[in-house]
Amino acid sequence: MPTTRLKVPQTAERLSLGIATLLVVSIGLLAYKAWADFDRRNEQVEITQEIIGGTNALLSSLKDAETGQRGFLLTGEERYLEPYRHAVTEVPALLDKLAVLMASRRPEQAARLERMRPLIRGKLDELGDTIRVQRTQGSAAALAIVRTDRGQADMDQIRAICAEIQGVANTRLTRYSQQARHSSKRLGLISSAGSAAILILLLAATAVIRGGTRQREELIAQATQSRDWLHTTLNSIGDAVIATDANGNVSLLNGVAESLTGWTQTEAAGKPLEQVFVIRNASTGMEAENPVSRVLREGRIVGLANHTRLIARDGRRIPIEDSAAPIRDGGRVSGVVLVFRDVSERLKAEERVRLAVEAAPSAMILVGREGRIELVNSQTEELFGYRREDLLSQTVEMLVPERYRAGHGALRASFLREPRARPMGAGRDLFGLRKDGREVPIEIGLNPIRTSQGDFVLIAVVDISERKRAEERLRTANEELRRSNDDLAQFAFAASHDLQEPLRMITVYSQLLLRRYGGRFDGEAANYIDFITDGTKRMRDLLSDLLAYTQLTGGTQEALTPVDLNDVFRITLENCKAAIEETRAVVTSDALPSVLGHQPHFVQLLQNLVSNGLKYRGDRSPRIHISAASQDGLWRVAVKDNGIGIAPEYHKQIFGVFKRLHGKDIPGTGIGLAICQRVVNRYGGQIWVESEVHQGATFYFTLPPAS
Ligand code: ADP
């Protein structure tokens, strides 16, 4: 099951967020600094302007005081002293204000101011003195003081110092204004650049976020797909599956689990497993231990105890088999998956097996992996002479004769490694050991069997004592038959061979008799002599055919060689030349194959068939044709003639020794086809005929190919 971990790639997003924050903070700081700079410059501009203004006010106040004093001195009218009085109170205040403005960061201006203070004080004193003198001594005395120009000199110095202060202030003012402009420009620049950077960042962040969103969507789609896949897979499993969380509460039920328990996924979700998956021990009926709590306790895969029944919601009792395994998330057990299946069918099948074993006609033994006997039928009791209880739980070796026991365990293990149904001990005689110590010849079939309780081997044991005895009897009979056959062949050979000599004597002497005394014989006697000659000729033919036949008996030690049947055909034509010419026969052949064997045998075979075709001809001159075709891996040769044919009922018997159909008119011994059959059989082939009376005959024989 492929698991998709939902891992959203957030690094890019986090990075861009970090950069954006950094940028915004930097822009803020820079802007603040520029603004503070600008503010400071502005403040300084204001202060400087105030200094200039203050100085101007000081001068004009002094000037006003002087103008008032002049008016008073000239007119003696008190009202002209108003500006003077005002200046007397205003000038110290202005001086203090200027002193405050210059106190910080303008020490040289403050020094100038201090320099001006005594002069201003002197000026004001001079004004005060003249006013006082005017009042007391008259205007002439006052004007005399004025004419001393003491006040004028003070005033000039005051003006000069004020000009100095204002000059410095003006220079500063220009510088401060420039700096303030510069700061405001920088502020503007920082704001625009910052805004542009933020915009770019915003665009980049949008792209990253969009990418992230797309990826997230893809991951969600994947997750949905894998959830669907998991769902489909779980529902496609033939087994029931229930998953629980770490508390043992049901989180999932597949279709099979739903139908077995009777609960639906929706109903069961979140319920404790014991409520949904109710199990009982089949034999005791007691509640069986919940496998999930065991898995959660032990943290490993557990199989359910044998013979468990699931009690479905509707009360059905279903025999089940199951296992439960922990679901691990990292190292932690995050739940349990329980897999179970309905084994009713299998239990029924096992019961059927038990009944079948009992009903089997031969002994059946069910053996477990360890070689212990689990089940036997009554035939086993009968065959081995034990009672069932004596056999159950014992090792099967107790039924094996002592001398085979050592190797038996290894043989059993090798069978279990590659278990497949097969007979045991191929090519070896097997014996079983009975309780009474007797050994029984047996035949054993092994069948591997898979059951809910594990792998077993079902052994079928057949007592073959009777068959062994029958085989023995057959072997002895065969032996005797072979011996008597050999004797017979030897006798036939000796007889046919030894009879040749006296036969030749009869022939020679009967001819001698005819030659010497022929003139004295009457007609009848001459006829008798002819009979004798015919008889001996026939006898000679018979003996030589019999000899040929007996020589074909038994196997040959010589190695088989490829024989070209075209050569065989040529030799046959040569041998039958006289008969062919005499009967004006046409004997033809297709191209023939090569076969395995000995050439003289095949010449004998073909020559017999061709000469029969010539002999058993009809009214027409004989036509014989030989052809070959392949059949079942052999060559099938056909010898077809246009002769008198053979009625179907004789098709088999003509191959027997001395079996003849056509009387004495046509010469023959009745051994030719028997020889043919022997030759063909000797090489593993068959011979047969297809024919109808007057329809000609086709003889077929099969022989192994040369390659
Ligand atoms: P023989 O020819 O010496 O009698 P065979 O064993 O060769 O002995 O043949 C057995 C009998 O089968 C023959 O006597 C004949 O009646 C019959 N026979 C064999 N070949 C043919 C044939 N080509 N056509 C008709 N009959 C045949």
XYZ file of C-alpha atoms and ligand atoms in Angstrom:
734
model
C 0.000 0.000 0.000
C 1.651 3.267 -1.048
C 1.597 5.855 1.737
C 1.637 9.510 0.809
C 3.034 11.723 3.471
C 1.549 15.169 3.129
C 4.695 17.225 3.086
C 4.106 20.753 1.857
C 7.314 22.337 0.619
C 7.334 25.506 2.749
C 11.009 26.465 2.589
C 10.585 28.847 -0.359
C 7.576 30.444 1.235
C 9.315 30.837 4.575
C 12.383 32.258 2.894
C 10.433 34.838 0.918
C 8.480 35.749 4.023
C 11.740 36.244 5.931
C 13.216 38.363 3.159
C 10.050 40.438 2.963
C 10.056 41.041 6.707
C 13.730 41.925 6.615
C 13.142 44.272 3.718
C 10.156 45.952 5.292
C 12.023 46.384 8.591
C 15.099 47.745 6.766
C 12.981 50.093 4.696
C 11.206 51.198 7.855
C 14.491 51.779 9.652
C 16.018 53.623 6.718
C 12.890 55.698 6.281
C 12.784 56.427 9.998
C 16.409 57.445 9.953
C 15.844 59.672 6.899
C 12.763 61.130 8.508
C 14.603 61.729 11.829
C 17.427 63.348 9.863
C 14.957 65.522 8.038
C 13.200 66.374 11.278
C 16.466 67.245 12.967
C 17.503 69.460 10.054
C 14.104 71.153 10.097
C 14.384 71.763 13.774
C 17.817 73.245 13.284
C 16.509 75.381 10.450
C 13.768 76.585 12.765
C 16.212 77.299 15.576
C 18.550 79.120 13.220
C 15.625 81.101 11.854
C 14.585 81.903 15.391
C 18.152 83.039 16.163
C 18.077 85.304 13.113
C 14.592 86.517 14.043
C 15.660 86.969 17.686
C 18.722 88.970 16.679
C 16.625 91.111 14.394
C 14.104 91.664 17.166
C 16.943 92.553 19.557
C 18.367 95.098 17.165
C 14.995 96.604 16.312
C 14.060 96.759 20.003
C 17.324 98.599 20.757
C 16.730 100.852 17.748
C 13.201 101.588 18.941
C 14.555 102.384 22.434
C 17.124 104.770 20.943
C 14.479 106.434 18.720
C 12.204 106.860 21.775
C 15.060 108.308 23.842
C 15.846 110.809 21.022
C 12.189 111.852 20.851
C 12.044 112.333 24.636
C 15.302 114.262 24.706
C 14.073 116.564 21.959
C 10.480 117.040 23.163
C 10.612 116.162 26.789
C 7.356 114.335 26.259
C 7.052 111.128 28.279
C 5.093 109.288 25.617
C 8.241 108.999 23.481
C 9.747 106.797 26.178
C 7.255 104.001 25.595
C 9.543 102.070 23.096
C 12.433 102.510 25.517
C 10.476 101.029 28.380
C 9.348 98.164 26.231
C 12.916 97.488 25.143
C 14.142 97.487 28.730
C 11.835 94.587 29.545
C 11.972 92.891 26.140
C 15.727 92.919 25.499
C 16.741 90.708 28.479
C 13.992 88.258 27.569
C 15.207 88.176 23.967
C 18.766 87.711 25.132
C 17.732 84.791 27.372
C 15.726 83.226 24.589
C 18.702 83.527 22.238
C 20.953 82.104 24.921
C 18.646 79.094 25.254
C 18.565 78.600 21.473
C 22.355 78.767 21.273
C 23.073 76.816 24.411
C 23.376 73.425 22.782
C 25.548 72.848 19.721
C 26.244 76.560 19.142
C 28.923 77.489 21.611
C 30.604 80.082 19.364
C 27.274 81.878 18.806
C 26.648 81.747 22.545
C 30.093 83.317 23.024
C 29.129 86.083 20.634
C 25.913 86.642 22.555
C 27.842 86.827 25.796
C 30.135 89.244 24.144
C 27.104 91.386 23.232
C 25.467 91.320 26.683
C 27.676 94.027 28.360
C 27.424 96.170 25.248
C 23.615 95.980 25.324
C 23.636 96.575 29.023
C 25.956 99.642 28.418
C 23.682 100.880 25.608
C 20.597 100.593 27.798
C 22.454 102.243 30.707
C 23.517 105.089 28.423
C 19.921 105.548 27.301
C 18.742 105.390 30.933
C 21.424 107.949 32.012
C 20.445 110.498 29.331
C 16.749 110.157 30.223
C 17.552 110.597 33.865
C 19.803 113.634 33.154
C 17.080 115.149 30.916
C 14.701 114.932 33.762
C 17.064 116.313 36.341
C 19.392 118.680 34.481
C 17.551 119.450 31.253
C 17.951 118.556 27.690
C 21.251 120.346 27.137
C 23.036 118.194 29.723
C 21.416 115.107 28.299
C 22.352 115.983 24.745
C 25.890 116.570 25.926
C 26.035 112.938 27.013
C 24.624 111.910 23.665
C 27.302 113.854 21.899
C 29.979 111.831 23.653
C 29.046 109.046 21.106
C 29.442 106.447 23.834
C 26.045 105.049 23.030
C 26.744 105.153 19.293
C 29.951 103.107 19.651
C 28.133 100.466 21.727
C 25.368 100.340 19.184
C 27.835 99.875 16.334
C 29.526 96.996 18.095
C 26.142 95.453 18.880
C 25.190 95.723 15.234
C 28.483 94.172 14.175
C 28.086 91.249 16.544
C 24.476 90.794 15.436
C 25.645 90.840 11.834
C 28.258 88.200 12.760
C 25.629 86.075 14.478
C 23.260 86.415 11.543
C 26.029 85.723 9.021
C 26.907 82.466 10.749
C 23.209 81.684 11.140
C 22.518 82.359 7.504
C 25.360 80.065 6.383
C 24.026 77.389 8.674
C 20.525 77.985 7.464
C 21.619 77.376 3.876
C 23.472 74.195 4.934
C 20.603 72.962 7.073
C 18.090 73.606 4.307
C 20.285 71.670 1.873
C 20.639 68.821 4.333
C 16.890 68.832 5.011
C 16.232 68.721 1.252
C 18.745 65.929 0.914
C 17.135 64.001 3.747
C 13.677 64.487 2.291
C 14.977 63.339 -1.122
C 16.563 60.266 0.508
C 13.332 59.598 2.314
C 11.476 59.780 -0.997
C 14.038 57.521 -2.641
C 13.915 54.985 0.173
C 10.134 55.002 0.094
C 9.979 54.474 -3.690
C 12.753 51.870 -3.740
C 11.200 50.164 -0.728
C 7.777 50.181 -2.317
C 9.244 48.766 -5.548
C 11.116 46.078 -3.625
C 8.012 45.224 -1.628
C 6.018 45.070 -4.836
C 8.569 42.737 -6.403
C 8.636 40.683 -3.255
C 4.877 40.657 -3.211
C 4.838 39.366 -6.787
C 7.477 36.751 -5.993
C 5.609 35.713 -2.860
C 2.391 35.444 -4.864
C 4.163 33.158 -7.366
C 5.658 31.048 -4.609
C 2.364 30.858 -2.768
C 0.571 29.977 -5.983
C 3.157 27.237 -6.637
C 2.790 26.017 -3.081
C -0.978 26.044 -3.383
C -0.790 24.059 -6.607
C 1.550 21.553 -4.980
C -0.725 21.370 -1.996
C -3.674 20.747 -4.261
C -1.720 18.046 -6.080
C -0.761 16.442 -2.787
C -4.333 16.591 -1.632
C -5.386 14.976 -4.918
C -2.710 12.341 -4.412
C -3.796 11.754 -0.866
C -7.401 11.430 -2.023
C -6.275 9.069 -4.750
C -4.259 6.913 -2.368
C -7.153 6.902 0.070
C -9.435 5.773 -2.751
C -6.821 3.257 -3.799
C -6.563 1.943 -0.248
C -10.307 1.790 -0.038
C -10.609 -0.083 -3.332
C -7.741 -2.418 -2.394
C -9.205 -3.210 0.985
C -12.571 -3.852 -0.580
C -11.042 -6.034 -3.284
C -9.298 -8.301 -0.774
C -11.055 -11.589 -0.360
C -10.315 -11.433 3.379
C -12.120 -9.325 5.919
C -10.082 -6.398 7.264
C -10.742 -4.308 10.362
C -8.403 -1.552 11.483
C -8.477 0.052 14.900
C -6.789 3.044 16.486
C -4.333 2.805 19.370
C -7.240 2.520 21.843
C -8.696 -0.466 20.058
C -11.617 1.471 18.595
C -12.692 0.563 15.071
C -11.521 2.973 12.394
C -12.126 0.961 9.243
C -14.097 -2.065 8.002
C -13.832 -3.408 4.486
C -16.740 -4.919 2.556
C -16.027 -8.530 3.572
C -15.696 -7.511 7.219
C -18.994 -5.672 6.952
C -20.809 -8.718 5.594
C -19.193 -11.150 8.073
C -19.742 -9.028 11.193
C -23.051 -7.507 10.089
C -21.817 -4.018 10.994
C -21.404 -1.225 8.479
C -18.394 1.038 8.482
C -20.477 4.001 9.625
C -22.074 2.075 12.485
C -18.841 0.497 13.628
C -16.554 3.528 13.384
C -15.321 4.579 16.819
C -16.844 1.552 18.597
C -14.578 -0.706 20.685
C -13.498 -3.698 18.625
C -14.986 -6.199 21.098
C -18.399 -4.845 20.294
C -18.032 -5.318 16.538
C -15.780 -8.366 16.422
C -17.263 -10.831 18.893
C -15.426 -14.153 18.982
C -15.894 -17.401 20.901
C -13.888 -20.554 21.227
C -15.639 -23.094 18.966
C -15.166 -26.031 21.325
C -15.749 -24.380 24.705
C -18.137 -21.610 23.618
C -16.175 -19.295 25.940
C -15.326 -15.792 24.916
C -11.978 -15.792 23.120
C -9.334 -13.177 23.820
C -9.608 -10.072 21.719
C -6.574 -10.216 19.398
C -6.305 -6.449 19.207
C -5.686 -5.972 22.916
C -3.064 -8.692 22.668
C -1.332 -6.909 19.790
C -1.467 -3.604 21.657
C -0.028 -5.357 24.696
C 2.665 -7.370 22.960
C 3.326 -5.074 19.989
C 3.746 -8.020 17.571
C 1.750 -10.027 15.032
C -0.563 -12.592 16.613
C -2.566 -15.429 15.065
C -5.992 -16.213 16.426
C -6.424 -19.289 18.561
C -7.667 -22.290 16.611
C -11.329 -23.131 16.434
C -12.634 -19.593 16.730
C -16.185 -18.628 15.836
C -17.237 -15.090 14.971
C -20.638 -14.179 16.347
C -22.146 -11.881 13.730
C -24.515 -9.078 14.684
C -27.497 -11.169 13.549
C -26.334 -14.151 15.599
C -24.702 -16.155 12.801
C -21.766 -18.243 14.010
C -18.980 -18.243 11.466
C -15.800 -20.301 11.899
C -12.899 -17.968 11.172
C -9.182 -17.875 11.022
C -7.322 -14.653 11.501
C -4.259 -12.735 12.421
C -3.691 -9.265 13.784
C -0.717 -6.988 13.350
C 0.332 -3.668 14.823
C 0.236 -0.563 12.629
C 3.401 1.337 13.317
C 3.786 5.029 12.794
C 7.493 5.545 13.234
C 8.266 3.456 16.307
C 4.870 3.976 17.926
C 1.959 1.510 17.607
C -0.795 3.714 16.243
C -3.375 0.996 15.705
C -4.001 -2.630 14.812
C -5.052 -4.256 11.583
C -7.050 -7.446 11.888
C -7.390 -9.796 8.916
C -9.794 -12.743 9.079
C -11.643 -15.077 6.784
C -14.597 -17.392 6.826
C -13.275 -20.963 6.901
C -16.621 -22.808 6.934
C -16.086 -24.129 3.429
C -12.600 -25.293 4.236
C -13.706 -27.022 7.418
C -16.410 -28.786 5.439
C -13.817 -29.778 2.852
C -11.574 -31.112 5.621
C -14.462 -33.128 6.986
C -15.080 -34.480 3.500
C -11.403 -35.432 3.301
C -11.719 -37.235 6.612
C -14.744 -39.152 5.363
C -13.062 -39.874 2.037
C -9.983 -41.156 3.831
C -12.154 -43.407 5.943
C -14.017 -44.686 2.901
C -10.894 -45.269 0.798
C -10.337 -48.909 -0.228
C -6.652 -48.754 0.682
C -4.866 -47.785 3.850
C -4.611 -44.001 4.241
C -2.361 -42.244 6.726
C -2.292 -38.488 7.278
C 1.090 -37.379 8.550
C 2.063 -33.912 9.867
C 5.282 -32.038 9.126
C 7.050 -33.670 12.026
C 6.171 -37.103 10.766
C 3.497 -37.701 13.396
C 0.442 -39.702 12.410
C -2.661 -37.481 12.554
C -5.346 -39.622 10.932
C -5.680 -43.236 9.795
C -8.526 -45.259 8.361
C -9.657 -48.745 9.245
C -7.781 -50.217 6.261
C -4.577 -49.015 7.896
C -5.486 -50.808 11.107
C -6.106 -53.966 9.110
C -2.946 -53.727 7.009
C -0.537 -53.013 9.862
C -2.350 -54.909 12.610
C -2.434 -51.897 14.978
C -5.441 -50.251 16.563
C -6.074 -46.614 15.614
C -5.176 -45.305 19.093
C -1.819 -47.082 18.922
C -0.954 -45.228 15.733
C -2.196 -41.689 16.347
C 0.529 -39.212 17.422
C 3.252 -41.804 16.809
C 5.879 -41.167 14.139
C 5.224 -42.858 10.841
C 8.649 -44.529 11.088
C 7.056 -47.158 13.346
C 5.519 -48.635 10.182
C 8.881 -48.702 8.359
C 11.115 -51.815 8.715
C 14.108 -51.215 10.955
C 16.670 -51.363 8.148
C 15.063 -48.452 6.236
C 14.352 -46.217 9.222
C 17.710 -44.398 9.279
C 17.234 -42.766 5.875
C 13.497 -42.281 6.173
C 13.586 -38.921 7.993
C 15.783 -37.400 5.265
C 13.466 -38.718 2.537
C 10.464 -37.233 4.345
C 12.218 -33.870 4.635
C 13.112 -33.877 0.949
C 9.485 -34.596 0.045
C 8.293 -31.692 2.191
C 10.780 -29.382 0.516
C 9.210 -30.123 -2.859
C 5.769 -31.492 -2.091
C 3.860 -32.842 -5.061
C 1.702 -35.926 -5.523
C 3.857 -38.868 -6.565
C 4.445 -42.547 -5.913
C 7.106 -43.292 -3.348
C 10.312 -45.256 -3.818
C 10.211 -45.398 -7.626
C 12.087 -48.487 -8.779
C 12.539 -49.839 -5.246
C 10.647 -52.545 -3.450
C 8.895 -51.064 -0.434
C 7.860 -52.885 2.706
C 5.671 -52.024 5.646
C 6.262 -53.341 9.140
C 3.269 -54.927 10.811
C 2.698 -55.013 14.555
C 3.462 -58.751 14.547
C 6.890 -58.003 12.964
C 5.970 -59.354 9.544
C 6.934 -57.277 6.519
C 4.331 -56.617 3.843
C 5.279 -55.580 0.295
C 3.515 -52.289 -0.308
C 3.082 -49.567 -2.827
C 2.890 -45.983 -1.551
C 1.402 -42.809 -3.024
C 2.231 -39.444 -1.441
C -0.091 -36.437 -1.608
C 0.719 -33.093 0.001
C -2.341 -31.579 1.733
C -2.752 -28.023 2.970
C -5.186 -27.514 5.826
C -5.930 -24.796 8.336
C -3.715 -26.643 10.762
C -0.722 -26.719 8.461
C 0.828 -28.882 5.777
C 0.242 -32.626 5.818
C 1.095 -35.595 3.675
C -1.622 -38.069 2.861
C -0.049 -41.479 2.352
C -1.962 -44.133 0.473
C -0.613 -47.618 1.190
C -1.587 -50.602 -0.932
C -0.741 -54.168 0.070
C 0.774 -55.679 -3.064
C 1.565 -59.143 -1.628
C -0.960 -60.753 -3.963
C 0.285 -58.850 -6.986
C 3.875 -59.719 -6.135
C 2.920 -63.381 -5.988
C 1.088 -63.106 -9.343
C 4.089 -61.327 -10.858
C 6.332 -64.045 -9.598
C 4.060 -66.696 -11.114
C 3.977 -64.792 -14.405
C 7.742 -64.420 -14.409
C 8.189 -68.160 -13.879
C 5.646 -68.942 -16.591
C 7.356 -66.564 -18.987
C 10.672 -68.068 -18.186
C 9.305 -71.535 -18.908
C 7.653 -70.322 -22.087
C 10.853 -68.749 -23.311
C 12.757 -71.925 -22.536
C 10.244 -74.094 -24.358
C 10.218 -71.616 -27.256
C 13.950 -71.803 -27.449
C 13.743 -75.598 -27.346
C 11.115 -75.528 -30.043
C 13.120 -73.164 -32.224
C 16.173 -75.316 -31.725
C 14.166 -78.370 -32.566
C 12.647 -76.701 -35.671
C 16.059 -75.560 -36.754
C 17.611 -78.986 -36.199
C 14.666 -80.724 -37.813
C 14.580 -78.515 -40.886
C 18.311 -78.602 -41.186
C 18.753 -82.340 -40.548
C 15.789 -83.298 -42.723
C 17.396 -81.630 -45.750
C 19.910 -84.448 -46.047
C 17.522 -87.469 -46.193
C 15.273 -85.384 -48.441
C 18.093 -84.795 -50.851
C 18.763 -88.577 -50.829
C 15.114 -89.314 -51.672
C 15.228 -86.787 -54.528
C 18.553 -88.058 -55.854
C 17.538 -91.716 -55.656
C 14.066 -91.247 -57.115
C 15.648 -89.427 -60.065
C 18.262 -92.177 -60.353
C 15.461 -94.741 -60.305
C 13.679 -92.882 -63.091
C 16.789 -92.565 -65.187
C 17.952 -96.198 -64.842
C 14.660 -98.028 -64.741
C 12.384 -95.498 -66.337
C 11.903 -97.610 -69.432
C 10.497 -100.485 -67.428
C 7.897 -98.402 -65.545
C 4.351 -98.349 -66.720
C 2.484 -95.029 -66.800
C 1.217 -95.316 -63.264
C 4.680 -95.998 -61.829
C 6.063 -92.979 -63.723
C 3.260 -90.878 -62.164
C 4.243 -92.075 -58.686
C 7.816 -91.076 -59.322
C 6.553 -87.595 -60.374
C 4.579 -87.365 -57.109
C 7.713 -88.291 -55.177
C 9.693 -85.570 -57.018
C 6.936 -82.982 -56.424
C 6.638 -83.994 -52.809
C 10.334 -83.727 -52.163
C 10.493 -80.340 -53.894
C 7.649 -79.125 -51.771
C 9.235 -80.607 -48.717
C 12.500 -78.841 -49.556
C 10.714 -75.493 -49.959
C 8.911 -76.016 -46.680
C 12.086 -76.869 -44.853
C 14.016 -73.901 -46.218
C 11.155 -71.519 -45.347
C 10.893 -73.045 -41.894
C 14.614 -72.635 -41.467
C 14.372 -68.979 -42.479
C 11.493 -68.532 -40.056
C 13.244 -70.145 -37.097
C 16.356 -68.112 -37.749
C 14.324 -64.973 -37.212
C 13.498 -66.061 -33.664
C 14.857 -64.051 -30.758
C 16.842 -60.834 -30.717
C 20.027 -60.064 -32.522
C 23.297 -58.918 -31.052
C 24.261 -57.059 -34.198
C 23.939 -53.288 -34.176
C 21.176 -51.838 -36.338
C 22.318 -49.933 -39.425
C 20.486 -47.617 -41.827
C 19.162 -49.597 -44.769
C 18.136 -47.857 -47.980
C 14.844 -49.438 -49.070
C 15.578 -48.412 -52.690
C 18.497 -50.902 -52.605
C 16.204 -53.498 -51.069
C 13.719 -52.917 -53.895
C 16.473 -53.311 -56.531
C 17.655 -56.634 -55.044
C 14.057 -57.844 -54.825
C 13.517 -57.082 -58.525
C 16.693 -58.967 -59.326
C 15.630 -61.988 -57.272
C 12.134 -62.054 -58.792
C 13.337 -61.343 -62.332
C 12.295 -64.713 -63.814
C 8.787 -64.611 -62.307
C 8.305 -60.991 -63.384
C 9.261 -61.770 -66.926
C 7.172 -64.911 -67.015
C 4.039 -63.114 -65.790
C 4.793 -59.893 -67.753
C 4.353 -58.045 -64.525
C 5.044 -54.342 -64.021
C 6.646 -53.725 -60.615
C 7.256 -50.063 -59.758
C 8.253 -48.022 -56.745
C 8.292 -44.433 -55.516
C 11.488 -43.113 -53.954
C 11.786 -45.049 -50.718
C 13.243 -43.967 -47.352
C 16.015 -45.532 -45.286
C 15.085 -47.560 -42.231
C 16.993 -49.067 -39.310
C 17.742 -52.780 -39.320
C 19.478 -55.496 -41.335
C 19.252 -55.484 -45.086
C 18.732 -59.297 -45.612
C 15.624 -59.133 -43.381
C 14.093 -56.342 -45.430
C 14.922 -58.172 -48.691
C 13.118 -61.230 -47.264
C 10.148 -58.999 -46.312
C 9.757 -57.142 -49.598
C 10.517 -60.193 -51.721
C 7.783 -62.240 -49.995
C 5.226 -59.492 -50.552
C 6.215 -58.867 -54.201
C 6.304 -62.572 -55.049
C 2.856 -63.033 -53.412
C 1.601 -60.188 -55.622
C 2.940 -62.040 -58.625
C 1.602 -65.428 -57.456
C -1.890 -64.409 -56.456
C -2.568 -62.509 -59.657
C -5.909 -62.430 -61.435
C -6.584 -62.579 -65.128
C -4.734 -59.378 -65.864
C -0.976 -59.239 -65.907
C 0.211 -58.202 -62.435
C 0.903 -54.589 -61.491
C 2.655 -54.017 -58.218
C 3.518 -50.630 -56.809
C 5.519 -49.780 -53.701
C 5.204 -46.459 -51.913
C 6.068 -45.003 -48.492
C 4.657 -42.384 -46.163
C 5.503 -41.341 -42.633
C 3.149 -42.357 -39.826
C 3.553 -41.694 -36.066
C 7.301 -41.262 -36.370
C 7.741 -44.464 -38.396
C 7.855 -45.144 -42.110
C 4.790 -46.923 -43.455
C 5.510 -48.846 -46.652
C 2.632 -50.026 -48.900
C 2.894 -52.881 -51.420
C -0.166 -52.703 -53.655
C -1.136 -55.331 -56.252
C -4.029 -55.882 -58.638
C -4.440 -59.597 -57.865
C -7.251 -61.796 -56.627
C -7.527 -60.097 -53.279
C -8.352 -61.511 -49.824
C -11.736 -61.623 -48.129
C -11.686 -59.411 -44.965
C -12.319 -62.337 -42.596
C -8.889 -63.774 -43.497
C -6.943 -60.532 -43.082
C -5.570 -61.598 -39.716
C -5.030 -65.318 -40.090
C -2.972 -65.208 -43.283
C -0.056 -64.029 -41.122
C -0.053 -67.326 -39.193
C 2.411 -70.143 -40.000
C 1.130 -72.531 -42.696
C -2.013 -70.455 -43.198
C -2.943 -70.579 -46.885
C -6.128 -69.568 -48.638
C -5.638 -70.602 -52.178
C -5.256 -74.396 -52.207
C -2.692 -76.327 -54.048
C -3.071 -74.685 -57.464
C -0.677 -71.964 -56.455
C 2.594 -73.208 -54.971
C 3.484 -72.004 -51.507
C 4.295 -73.036 -47.952
C 2.105 -70.667 -45.951
C 5.162 -69.323 -44.118
C 5.980 -66.216 -46.238
C 3.683 -63.763 -44.442
C 4.622 -65.232 -41.043
C 8.237 -64.441 -41.882
C 7.188 -60.900 -42.931
C 5.433 -60.416 -39.616
C 8.440 -61.639 -37.663
C 10.756 -59.266 -39.504
C 8.521 -56.266 -38.977
C 7.758 -57.084 -35.311
C 11.426 -57.562 -34.628
C 12.024 -53.867 -35.431
C 9.021 -52.671 -33.492
C 6.752 -52.306 -36.549
C 3.338 -53.686 -37.574
C 2.093 -55.428 -40.693
C -1.478 -55.614 -41.981
C -3.457 -55.960 -45.187
C -6.339 -54.044 -46.731
C -8.168 -55.946 -49.418
C -11.431 -57.208 -50.887
C -11.909 -60.279 -53.036
C -11.012 -59.501 -56.697
C -10.004 -55.993 -55.734
C -6.272 -56.598 -55.354
C -4.500 -56.311 -52.001
C -2.357 -53.705 -50.296
C 0.079 -54.890 -47.641
C 1.302 -52.225 -45.221
C 4.190 -52.444 -42.828
C 5.878 -49.898 -40.564
C 9.585 -49.643 -39.732
C 11.674 -47.210 -37.677
C 13.348 -44.455 -39.693
C 17.123 -44.426 -40.066
C 17.388 -40.925 -38.576
P 2.202 -68.838 -49.420
O 2.212 -67.758 -50.397
O 3.415 -69.625 -49.383
O 0.966 -69.641 -49.448
P 2.065 -66.785 -47.514
O 2.221 -66.837 -46.055
O 2.966 -65.950 -48.256
O 2.142 -68.278 -47.989
O 0.591 -66.383 -47.788
C -0.467 -66.953 -47.065
C -1.709 -66.926 -47.842
O -2.199 -65.599 -47.988
C -1.513 -67.356 -49.258
O -1.628 -68.761 -49.317
C -2.626 -66.635 -49.985
O -3.802 -67.410 -49.916
C -2.788 -65.358 -49.243
N -2.088 -64.314 -49.933
C -0.876 -63.846 -49.656
N -0.568 -62.809 -50.418
C -1.639 -62.533 -51.198
C -1.946 -61.569 -52.205
N -1.075 -60.684 -52.568
N -3.163 -61.660 -52.813
C -4.062 -62.568 -52.420
N -3.817 -63.501 -51.471
C -2.621 -63.508 -50.883
